[in-house]
mmCIF file of C-alpha atoms in Angstrom:
data_model
loop_
_atom_site.group_PDB
_atom_site.id
_atom_site.type_symbol
_atom_site.label_atom_id
_atom_site.label_comp_id
_atom_site.label_asym_id
_atom_site.label_seq_id
_atom_site.Cartn_x
_atom_site.Cartn_y
_atom_site.Cartn_z
ATOM 1 C CA TYR A 107 15.474 27.893 25.389
ATOM 2 C CA CYS A 108 19.201 28.531 25.195
ATOM 3 C CA PHE A 109 19.650 25.015 23.864
ATOM 4 C CA PHE A 110 18.198 26.254 20.573
ATOM 5 C CA PHE A 111 20.957 28.835 20.135
ATOM 6 C CA ASN A 112 23.142 28.044 17.148
ATOM 7 C CA ASP A 113 26.109 29.781 18.755
ATOM 8 C CA THR A 114 28.443 27.042 20.044
ATOM 9 C CA ALA A 115 29.893 29.203 22.848
ATOM 10 C CA THR A 116 26.464 30.133 24.151
ATOM 11 C CA THR A 117 25.380 26.506 24.048
ATOM 12 C CA GLU A 118 28.426 25.422 26.059
ATOM 13 C CA ILE A 119 27.802 28.054 28.712
ATOM 14 C CA TYR A 120 24.262 26.861 29.380
ATOM 15 C CA THR A 121 24.795 23.134 28.820
ATOM 16 C CA GLU A 122 25.723 22.489 32.446
ATOM 17 C CA GLN A 123 22.612 24.290 33.703
ATOM 18 C CA ILE A 124 20.326 22.394 31.331
ATOM 19 C CA VAL A 125 21.874 19.015 32.113
ATOM 20 C CA GLY A 126 21.482 19.800 35.792
ATOM 21 C CA SER A 127 17.803 20.589 35.308
ATOM 22 C CA VAL A 128 17.236 17.382 33.358
ATOM 23 C CA ARG A 129 19.080 15.348 35.998
ATOM 24 C CA CYS A 130 16.850 16.895 38.628
ATOM 25 C CA VAL A 131 13.752 15.949 36.662
ATOM 26 C CA GLN A 132 15.098 12.443 36.134
ATOM 27 C CA GLU A 133 15.464 11.991 39.870
ATOM 28 C CA THR A 134 11.786 12.796 40.329
ATOM 29 C CA GLY A 135 10.851 10.105 37.800
ATOM 30 C CA ILE A 136 9.063 12.565 35.511
ATOM 31 C CA ASN A 137 11.574 12.835 32.693
ATOM 32 C CA ALA A 138 11.556 9.275 31.402
ATOM 33 C CA GLU A 139 7.792 8.997 31.491
ATOM 34 C CA TYR A 140 7.151 12.346 29.840
ATOM 35 C CA MET A 141 9.791 11.969 27.149
ATOM 36 C CA GLY A 142 8.407 8.533 26.412
ATOM 37 C CA ASN A 143 4.937 10.027 26.000
ATOM 38 C CA ILE A 144 6.280 12.680 23.634
ATOM 39 C CA GLN A 145 8.105 10.104 21.557
ATOM 40 C CA ASN A 146 4.985 7.944 21.365
ATOM 41 C CA SER A 147 2.871 10.929 20.348
ATOM 42 C CA GLN A 148 5.276 11.901 17.574
ATOM 43 C CA GLN A 149 5.663 8.427 16.112
ATOM 44 C CA ARG A 150 3.126 6.305 14.327
ATOM 45 C CA PRO A 151 1.765 3.459 16.410
ATOM 46 C CA MET A 152 3.390 0.067 15.935
ATOM 47 C CA THR A 153 0.222 -1.250 14.313
ATOM 48 C CA THR A 154 1.369 0.294 11.017
ATOM 49 C CA SER A 155 4.434 -1.965 10.830
ATOM 50 C CA PRO A 156 4.644 -4.961 8.470
ATOM 51 C CA HIS A 157 4.374 -7.215 11.511
ATOM 52 C CA ASN A 158 1.082 -5.798 12.711
ATOM 53 C CA PRO A 159 -0.811 -8.835 14.114
ATOM 54 C CA GLY A 160 -3.909 -7.787 12.170
ATOM 55 C CA VAL A 161 -1.970 -7.888 8.887
ATOM 56 C CA ILE A 162 -0.575 -11.334 9.659
ATOM 57 C CA ILE A 163 -4.026 -12.622 10.648
ATOM 58 C CA SER A 164 -5.469 -11.212 7.411
ATOM 59 C CA TYR A 165 -2.884 -13.051 5.300
ATOM 60 C CA VAL A 166 -3.582 -16.297 7.165
ATOM 61 C CA THR A 167 -7.330 -15.751 6.710
ATOM 62 C CA LEU A 168 -6.948 -15.240 2.955
ATOM 63 C CA LEU A 169 -4.918 -18.419 2.647
ATOM 64 C CA ALA A 170 -7.367 -20.378 4.798
ATOM 65 C CA ILE A 171 -10.519 -19.238 2.987
ATOM 66 C CA ASN A 172 -9.044 -20.202 -0.389
ATOM 67 C CA ILE A 173 -7.879 -23.614 0.793
ATOM 68 C CA LEU A 174 -11.112 -24.407 2.621
ATOM 69 C CA SER A 175 -13.275 -23.333 -0.314
ATOM 70 C CA SER A 176 -11.480 -25.870 -2.500
ATOM 71 C CA GLN A 177 -12.439 -28.677 -0.104
ATOM 72 C CA PHE A 178 -15.810 -27.556 1.253
ATOM 73 C CA LYS A 179 -18.786 -25.636 -0.104
ATOM 74 C CA ILE A 180 -18.504 -22.234 1.559
ATOM 75 C CA PRO A 181 -21.210 -19.678 0.718
ATOM 76 C CA VAL A 182 -19.980 -17.283 -1.926
ATOM 77 C CA PHE A 183 -20.969 -14.186 0.069
ATOM 78 C CA VAL A 184 -18.753 -15.400 2.948
ATOM 79 C CA GLN A 185 -15.797 -15.894 0.597
ATOM 80 C CA MET A 186 -16.329 -12.459 -0.962
ATOM 81 C CA PHE A 187 -16.748 -10.666 2.350
ATOM 82 C CA VAL A 188 -13.725 -12.238 4.033
ATOM 83 C CA SER A 189 -11.436 -11.802 1.013
ATOM 84 C CA ALA A 190 -12.415 -8.165 0.385
ATOM 85 C CA ILE A 191 -12.123 -7.122 4.042
ATOM 86 C CA ALA A 192 -8.748 -8.836 4.455
ATOM 87 C CA CYS A 193 -7.321 -7.185 1.303
ATOM 88 C CA ILE A 194 -8.544 -3.745 2.373
ATOM 89 C CA TYR A 195 -7.159 -4.187 5.893
ATOM 90 C CA ILE A 196 -3.714 -5.228 4.658
ATOM 91 C CA GLY A 197 -3.550 -2.532 1.975
ATOM 92 C CA SER A 198 -4.710 0.250 4.317
ATOM 93 C CA TYR A 199 -2.337 -0.492 7.190
ATOM 94 C CA THR A 200 0.729 -1.292 5.116
ATOM 95 C CA GLY A 201 -0.023 1.767 2.976
ATOM 96 C CA ILE A 202 0.408 4.014 6.023
ATOM 97 C CA HIS A 203 3.818 2.490 6.696
ATOM 98 C CA LEU A 204 4.891 2.733 3.053
ATOM 99 C CA THR A 205 3.950 6.421 2.827
ATOM 100 C CA SER A 206 5.370 7.465 6.210
ATOM 101 C CA PRO A 207 7.845 10.402 6.030
ATOM 102 C CA LYS A 208 10.638 8.279 7.513
ATOM 103 C CA ARG A 209 10.335 5.552 4.882
ATOM 104 C CA LEU A 210 9.982 8.027 2.007
ATOM 105 C CA LYS A 211 13.177 9.724 3.179
ATOM 106 C CA GLU A 212 14.974 6.367 3.277
ATOM 107 C CA GLU A 213 13.790 5.571 -0.256
ATOM 108 C CA GLY A 214 14.799 9.021 -1.503
ATOM 109 C CA ILE A 215 11.237 9.972 -2.470
ATOM 110 C CA GLU A 216 10.415 13.649 -1.997
ATOM 111 C CA ASN A 217 6.728 13.763 -2.922
ATOM 112 C CA ILE A 218 3.980 11.176 -3.226
ATOM 113 C CA GLU A 219 1.992 11.373 -6.434
ATOM 114 C CA SER A 220 -1.704 11.567 -5.590
ATOM 115 C CA MET A 221 -4.956 12.092 -7.480
ATOM 116 C CA THR A 222 -6.113 15.604 -8.238
ATOM 117 C CA THR A 223 -9.701 16.792 -8.506
ATOM 118 C CA LYS A 224 -9.405 16.674 -12.296
ATOM 119 C CA ASP A 225 -8.150 13.101 -12.131
ATOM 120 C CA ALA A 226 -11.146 12.171 -9.991
ATOM 121 C CA TYR A 227 -13.619 13.686 -12.460
ATOM 122 C CA MET A 228 -11.951 11.979 -15.434
ATOM 123 C CA PHE A 229 -11.489 8.593 -13.755
ATOM 124 C CA PRO A 230 -14.925 7.199 -14.785
ATOM 125 C CA VAL A 231 -14.476 8.652 -18.285
ATOM 126 C CA TYR A 232 -11.119 6.953 -18.838
ATOM 127 C CA GLY A 233 -12.460 3.755 -17.296
ATOM 128 C CA SER A 234 -15.458 3.782 -19.631
ATOM 129 C CA ALA A 235 -13.259 4.330 -22.674
ATOM 130 C CA VAL A 236 -10.969 1.412 -21.789
ATOM 131 C CA LEU A 237 -13.871 -0.879 -20.895
ATOM 132 C CA PHE A 238 -15.840 -0.181 -24.060
ATOM 133 C CA GLY A 239 -12.668 -0.450 -26.128
ATOM 134 C CA LEU A 240 -12.005 -3.935 -24.753
ATOM 135 C CA TYR A 241 -15.626 -4.861 -25.403
ATOM 136 C CA LEU A 242 -15.309 -3.893 -29.080
ATOM 137 C CA VAL A 243 -11.979 -5.694 -29.420
ATOM 138 C CA PHE A 244 -13.409 -8.947 -28.069
ATOM 139 C CA LYS A 245 -16.524 -8.453 -30.178
ATOM 140 C CA PHE A 246 -14.666 -8.373 -33.495
ATOM 141 C CA ILE A 247 -11.445 -10.301 -32.797
ATOM 142 C CA ASP A 248 -11.222 -13.918 -31.719
ATOM 143 C CA LYS A 249 -10.379 -13.990 -28.005
ATOM 144 C CA SER A 250 -8.106 -17.004 -28.556
ATOM 145 C CA LEU A 251 -5.733 -14.602 -30.323
ATOM 146 C CA LEU A 252 -5.958 -11.863 -27.693
ATOM 147 C CA ASN A 253 -5.873 -13.800 -24.422
ATOM 148 C CA PRO A 254 -2.278 -15.066 -24.747
ATOM 149 C CA LEU A 255 -1.144 -11.437 -24.977
ATOM 150 C CA PHE A 256 -3.217 -10.419 -21.956
ATOM 151 C CA THR A 257 -1.935 -13.428 -20.016
ATOM 152 C CA LEU A 258 1.716 -12.609 -20.709
ATOM 153 C CA TYR A 259 1.235 -8.938 -19.886
ATOM 154 C CA PHE A 260 -0.518 -9.549 -16.566
ATOM 155 C CA THR A 261 1.909 -12.326 -15.631
ATOM 156 C CA PHE A 262 4.746 -9.838 -16.035
ATOM 157 C CA LEU A 263 2.880 -7.328 -13.864
ATOM 158 C CA ALA A 264 2.237 -10.075 -11.306
ATOM 159 C CA VAL A 265 5.962 -10.788 -11.000
ATOM 160 C CA ILE A 266 6.742 -7.103 -10.351
ATOM 161 C CA CYS A 267 3.883 -6.745 -7.879
ATOM 162 C CA LEU A 268 4.750 -9.913 -5.932
ATOM 163 C CA MET A 269 8.434 -8.943 -5.820
ATOM 164 C CA ASN A 270 7.549 -5.627 -4.169
ATOM 165 C CA MET A 271 5.259 -7.335 -1.657
ATOM 166 C CA PHE A 272 7.826 -9.983 -0.725
ATOM 167 C CA GLU A 273 10.568 -7.360 -0.393
ATOM 168 C CA TYR A 274 8.398 -5.196 1.871
ATOM 169 C CA HIS A 275 7.765 -8.050 4.302
ATOM 170 C CA LEU A 276 11.255 -9.570 4.157
ATOM 171 C CA GLU A 277 13.301 -6.404 4.587
ATOM 172 C CA SER A 278 12.694 -6.420 8.356
ATOM 173 C CA PHE A 279 14.478 -9.777 8.553
ATOM 174 C CA ILE A 280 17.109 -9.596 5.807
ATOM 175 C CA GLY A 281 17.156 -5.894 4.957
ATOM 176 C CA GLY A 282 20.928 -6.079 4.512
ATOM 177 C CA TRP A 283 20.441 -8.136 1.359
ATOM 178 C CA LYS A 284 19.261 -4.973 -0.420
ATOM 179 C CA LYS A 285 22.795 -3.584 -0.098
ATOM 180 C CA ILE A 286 24.499 -6.688 -1.501
ATOM 181 C CA ILE A 287 24.811 -5.960 -5.226
ATOM 182 C CA VAL A 288 24.842 -8.991 -7.504
ATOM 183 C CA LEU A 289 24.887 -7.164 -10.843
ATOM 184 C CA GLN A 290 25.302 -3.533 -11.818
ATOM 185 C CA LYS A 291 25.463 -2.472 -15.427
ATOM 186 C CA LYS A 292 24.979 0.736 -17.408
ATOM 187 C CA LEU A 293 22.631 0.510 -20.381
ATOM 188 C CA ASN A 294 22.750 3.077 -23.170
ATOM 189 C CA ILE A 295 19.315 3.662 -24.696
ATOM 190 C CA ASN A 296 19.151 5.299 -28.113
ATOM 191 C CA LEU A 297 15.743 5.230 -29.791
ATOM 192 C CA GLY A 298 16.143 8.383 -31.821
ATOM 193 C CA PHE A 299 13.471 10.328 -29.969
ATOM 194 C CA TYR A 300 14.794 9.156 -26.588
ATOM 195 C CA LYS A 301 18.410 8.951 -25.488
ATOM 196 C CA ASN A 302 19.502 8.131 -21.969
ATOM 197 C CA THR A 303 21.850 6.033 -19.880
ATOM 198 C CA GLU A 304 20.177 3.812 -17.335
ATOM 199 C CA THR A 305 21.936 1.956 -14.537
ATOM 200 C CA ILE A 306 20.554 -1.504 -13.852
ATOM 201 C CA THR A 307 21.236 -2.667 -10.305
ATOM 202 C CA ILE A 308 20.241 -6.124 -9.070
ATOM 203 C CA SER A 309 20.628 -6.885 -5.378
ATOM 204 C CA GLN A 310 20.563 -10.172 -3.522
ATOM 205 C CA MET A 311 17.091 -9.228 -2.271
ATOM 206 C CA ASN A 312 15.907 -8.829 -5.888
ATOM 207 C CA VAL A 313 17.107 -12.332 -6.739
ATOM 208 C CA LEU A 314 15.307 -13.873 -3.766
ATOM 209 C CA THR A 315 12.019 -12.024 -4.321
ATOM 210 C CA LEU A 316 12.135 -12.806 -8.057
ATOM 211 C CA ALA A 317 12.452 -16.525 -7.297
ATOM 212 C CA LEU A 318 9.511 -16.344 -4.876
ATOM 213 C CA ALA A 319 7.357 -14.299 -7.267
ATOM 214 C CA LEU A 320 7.940 -16.616 -10.216
ATOM 215 C CA VAL A 321 6.358 -19.607 -8.439
ATOM 216 C CA PRO A 322 2.690 -18.417 -8.424
ATOM 217 C CA SER A 323 3.153 -16.364 -11.615
ATOM 218 C CA LEU A 324 4.384 -19.293 -13.710
ATOM 219 C CA ALA A 325 1.810 -21.586 -12.109
ATOM 220 C CA TYR A 326 -0.913 -19.222 -13.288
ATOM 221 C CA LEU A 327 0.667 -18.832 -16.730
ATOM 222 C CA PHE A 328 0.567 -22.563 -17.444
ATOM 223 C CA ASN A 329 -2.658 -23.732 -15.768
ATOM 224 C CA LYS A 330 -4.777 -20.601 -15.072
ATOM 225 C CA ASN A 331 -6.179 -22.229 -11.954
ATOM 226 C CA TRP A 332 -8.601 -20.164 -9.870
ATOM 227 C CA PHE A 333 -6.341 -20.563 -6.820
ATOM 228 C CA THR A 334 -3.249 -19.074 -8.495
ATOM 229 C CA ASN A 335 -5.507 -16.449 -10.070
ATOM 230 C CA ASN A 336 -6.582 -15.392 -6.575
ATOM 231 C CA ILE A 337 -2.988 -15.186 -5.303
ATOM 232 C CA ILE A 338 -2.132 -12.683 -8.023
ATOM 233 C CA GLY A 339 -5.490 -10.903 -7.748
ATOM 234 C CA ILE A 340 -5.008 -10.418 -4.006
ATOM 235 C CA ALA A 341 -1.518 -9.020 -4.653
ATOM 236 C CA PHE A 342 -2.925 -6.579 -7.242
ATOM 237 C CA SER A 343 -5.674 -5.480 -4.827
ATOM 238 C CA ILE A 344 -3.300 -4.834 -1.921
ATOM 239 C CA SER A 345 -0.798 -2.982 -4.125
ATOM 240 C CA GLY A 346 -3.569 -0.846 -5.615
ATOM 241 C CA ILE A 347 -4.782 0.231 -2.173
ATOM 242 C CA GLN A 348 -1.205 0.953 -1.089
ATOM 243 C CA THR A 349 -0.188 3.041 -4.092
ATOM 244 C CA LEU A 350 -3.377 4.900 -5.116
ATOM 245 C CA VAL A 351 -3.284 7.893 -2.793
ATOM 246 C CA ILE A 352 -6.321 10.142 -2.297
ATOM 247 C CA PRO A 353 -5.176 13.531 -0.943
ATOM 248 C CA ASN A 354 -8.460 14.569 0.691
ATOM 249 C CA PHE A 355 -12.092 13.598 1.203
ATOM 250 C CA LYS A 356 -13.335 15.840 -1.595
ATOM 251 C CA VAL A 357 -11.409 13.840 -4.191
ATOM 252 C CA GLY A 358 -12.556 10.628 -2.529
ATOM 253 C CA PHE A 359 -16.223 11.621 -2.718
ATOM 254 C CA ILE A 360 -15.900 12.550 -6.401
ATOM 255 C CA ILE A 361 -14.335 9.176 -7.254
ATOM 256 C CA LEU A 362 -16.928 7.183 -5.303
ATOM 257 C CA TRP A 363 -19.910 9.012 -6.782
ATOM 258 C CA GLY A 364 -18.472 8.916 -10.299
ATOM 259 C CA LEU A 365 -17.783 5.176 -10.158
ATOM 260 C CA PHE A 366 -21.182 4.592 -8.545
ATOM 261 C CA PHE A 367 -22.943 5.777 -11.704
ATOM 262 C CA TYR A 368 -20.242 4.112 -13.833
ATOM 263 C CA ASP A 369 -21.139 0.736 -12.296
ATOM 264 C CA ILE A 370 -24.867 1.305 -12.593
ATOM 265 C CA PHE A 371 -24.597 1.988 -16.312
ATOM 266 C CA TRP A 372 -22.013 -0.601 -17.401
ATOM 267 C CA VAL A 373 -23.070 -3.452 -15.110
ATOM 268 C CA TYR A 374 -26.856 -3.156 -14.973
ATOM 269 C CA GLY A 375 -27.588 -1.102 -18.087
ATOM 270 C CA THR A 376 -25.496 -3.083 -20.588
ATOM 271 C CA ASP A 377 -23.720 -6.419 -20.978
ATOM 272 C CA VAL A 378 -20.347 -4.727 -21.502
ATOM 273 C CA MET A 379 -18.834 -5.289 -18.053
ATOM 274 C CA LEU A 380 -19.891 -8.919 -17.806
ATOM 275 C CA THR A 381 -18.753 -9.708 -21.345
ATOM 276 C CA VAL A 382 -15.280 -8.260 -20.771
ATOM 277 C CA ALA A 383 -14.918 -9.930 -17.354
ATOM 278 C CA LYS A 384 -15.754 -13.336 -18.824
ATOM 279 C CA SER A 385 -13.657 -12.872 -21.967
ATOM 280 C CA VAL A 386 -10.374 -11.623 -20.487
ATOM 281 C CA GLU A 387 -8.240 -14.471 -19.153
ATOM 282 C CA ALA A 388 -6.250 -12.419 -16.681
ATOM 283 C CA PRO A 389 -6.098 -12.136 -12.866
ATOM 284 C CA ILE A 390 -8.192 -8.954 -12.806
ATOM 285 C CA LYS A 391 -10.842 -10.593 -10.628
ATOM 286 C CA LEU A 392 -11.110 -12.888 -7.638
ATOM 287 C CA MET A 393 -12.762 -16.235 -8.303
ATOM 288 C CA PHE A 394 -14.848 -18.054 -5.701
ATOM 289 C CA PRO A 395 -15.842 -21.721 -6.155
ATOM 290 C CA VAL A 396 -19.570 -22.438 -6.048
ATOM 291 C CA ASP A 397 -19.464 -26.089 -7.108
ATOM 292 C CA LEU A 398 -16.159 -27.540 -8.310
ATOM 293 C CA THR A 399 -17.724 -30.960 -8.939
ATOM 294 C CA ALA A 400 -20.038 -29.622 -11.642
ATOM 295 C CA THR A 401 -19.154 -29.752 -15.343
ATOM 296 C CA PRO A 402 -17.923 -27.177 -16.014
ATOM 297 C CA PRO A 403 -17.047 -26.013 -12.449
ATOM 298 C CA GLN A 404 -19.286 -23.217 -11.216
ATOM 299 C CA ILE A 405 -17.266 -20.129 -10.265
ATOM 300 C CA SER A 406 -18.427 -16.734 -9.019
ATOM 301 C CA MET A 407 -16.366 -13.592 -9.633
ATOM 302 C CA LEU A 408 -15.582 -10.281 -7.934
ATOM 303 C CA GLY A 409 -13.763 -7.581 -9.900
ATOM 304 C CA LEU A 410 -10.662 -6.109 -8.302
ATOM 305 C CA GLY A 411 -12.119 -2.632 -8.766
ATOM 306 C CA ASP A 412 -14.858 -3.521 -6.299
ATOM 307 C CA ILE A 413 -12.117 -4.043 -3.708
ATOM 308 C CA VAL A 414 -9.602 -1.347 -4.617
ATOM 309 C CA VAL A 415 -11.966 1.614 -5.081
ATOM 310 C CA PRO A 416 -13.661 1.423 -1.661
ATOM 311 C CA GLY A 417 -10.330 0.272 -0.261
ATOM 312 C CA ILE A 418 -8.480 3.471 -1.144
ATOM 313 C CA PHE A 419 -11.215 5.495 0.549
ATOM 314 C CA VAL A 420 -11.007 3.318 3.673
ATOM 315 C CA ALA A 421 -7.219 3.814 3.587
ATOM 316 C CA LEU A 422 -7.773 7.589 3.487
ATOM 317 C CA CYS A 423 -10.069 7.360 6.521
ATOM 318 C CA LEU A 424 -7.466 5.306 8.390
ATOM 319 C CA LYS A 425 -4.715 7.828 7.603
ATOM 320 C CA TYR A 426 -6.996 10.604 8.824
ATOM 321 C CA ASP A 427 -7.598 8.706 12.078
ATOM 322 C CA PHE A 428 -3.873 8.267 12.634
ATOM 323 C CA ASP A 429 -3.119 11.925 11.924
ATOM 324 C CA ARG A 430 -5.873 12.988 14.326
ATOM 325 C CA TYR A 431 -4.575 10.574 16.949
ATOM 326 C CA LEU A 432 -1.048 11.954 16.705
ATOM 327 C CA SER A 433 -2.256 15.563 16.700
ATOM 328 C CA VAL A 434 -4.584 15.145 19.683
ATOM 329 C CA SER A 435 -2.043 13.152 21.695
ATOM 330 C CA TYR A 436 0.722 15.718 21.230
ATOM 331 C CA THR A 437 -1.619 18.667 21.844
ATOM 332 C CA HIS A 438 -2.846 17.035 25.072
ATOM 333 C CA LEU A 439 0.716 16.691 26.327
ATOM 334 C CA ARG A 440 1.519 20.304 25.490
ATOM 335 C CA ALA A 441 -1.611 21.523 27.283
ATOM 336 C CA HIS A 442 -0.519 19.851 30.545
ATOM 337 C CA GLU A 443 3.149 20.785 30.244
ATOM 338 C CA THR A 444 5.076 21.839 33.340
ATOM 339 C CA PRO A 445 8.382 23.774 33.276
ATOM 340 C CA GLU A 446 10.261 20.516 33.864
ATOM 341 C CA HIS A 447 8.409 18.864 31.004
ATOM 342 C CA LEU A 448 9.247 21.849 28.774
ATOM 343 C CA VAL A 449 12.971 21.282 29.287
ATOM 344 C CA CYS A 450 12.591 17.615 28.364
ATOM 345 C CA ARG A 451 10.607 18.391 25.217
ATOM 346 C CA LEU A 452 13.045 21.051 24.012
ATOM 347 C CA LEU A 453 15.965 18.689 24.502
ATOM 348 C CA LEU A 454 14.172 15.937 22.603
ATOM 349 C CA GLU A 455 13.190 18.206 19.704
ATOM 350 C CA LYS A 456 16.733 19.572 19.479
ATOM 351 C CA LYS A 457 18.080 16.035 19.411
ATOM 352 C CA LYS A 458 15.678 15.093 16.597
ATOM 353 C CA THR A 459 16.771 18.185 14.643
ATOM 354 C CA TYR A 460 20.425 17.162 14.797
ATOM 355 C CA ILE A 461 19.608 13.550 13.920
#
């Protein structure tokens, strides 16, 4: 316990005794094993990393199902099931890594913005207002005038979303590129009601990810092919699951029940949802080929909301499982702690405090 004293003199007096005790434990072979168990219990399992084999397999599966469906007639329910499960898996596991305390500290983020109970209650209301508003717009305005605007807007969002995804997966290999600044410039903004000075910083990583993100985004902008649509739609789905944080199960239940009745009314009670989905030319849905040889090609659709909404609840369940795993593992170690183990744990915790 003396190792926790802040007094330097006191610490020096007892250092030799503590080191001797640890050396004694090391000789018995207990120290390394026990300290390793403590470290494993206090860290998130490696499966939350960007290189989790399940995440890699999910990406490969998404690519394969889209390529194969363009060459062979794969049942639509198989395409939907595989695509939705893969997106939810990737978003849930990478979301844990993105919201880990260590990463948030590295990014300089103090608090994660999450949904409140009020947000959950109002979610279906806001969604209904936007959906019905789009329905009225397409009802009274020619969609040939509106769709170019929607296409440009969602293409811009696609570039930002794909850049973040590429950066997340590449930083483990070329993370140093984020520190290589290509351009840094201060921009004075004066709009009358808003005055501020913003610093624009572009790193070498930003240049690389921008080049990669522009390939599918521009391909979609000019041909609106179902394949490029799905690339962007998958990116939107994964990012939505990663960033929409539900703080507890109560909020999750409210959202699920609210959107359950929202879907019943707008999908089965009216033609609003279907009309908007067919009218908007934007990657807000995944498209699955039924018969590409037909004229016109027969395509089935799945809205991104049908992936993201259950996906954020699955992500919450996964985070709960990980927190329970860490809590139970550490509590189990503490329950079977011997005096020698106590010394090891105190030294480790003190070391973590200084670090």
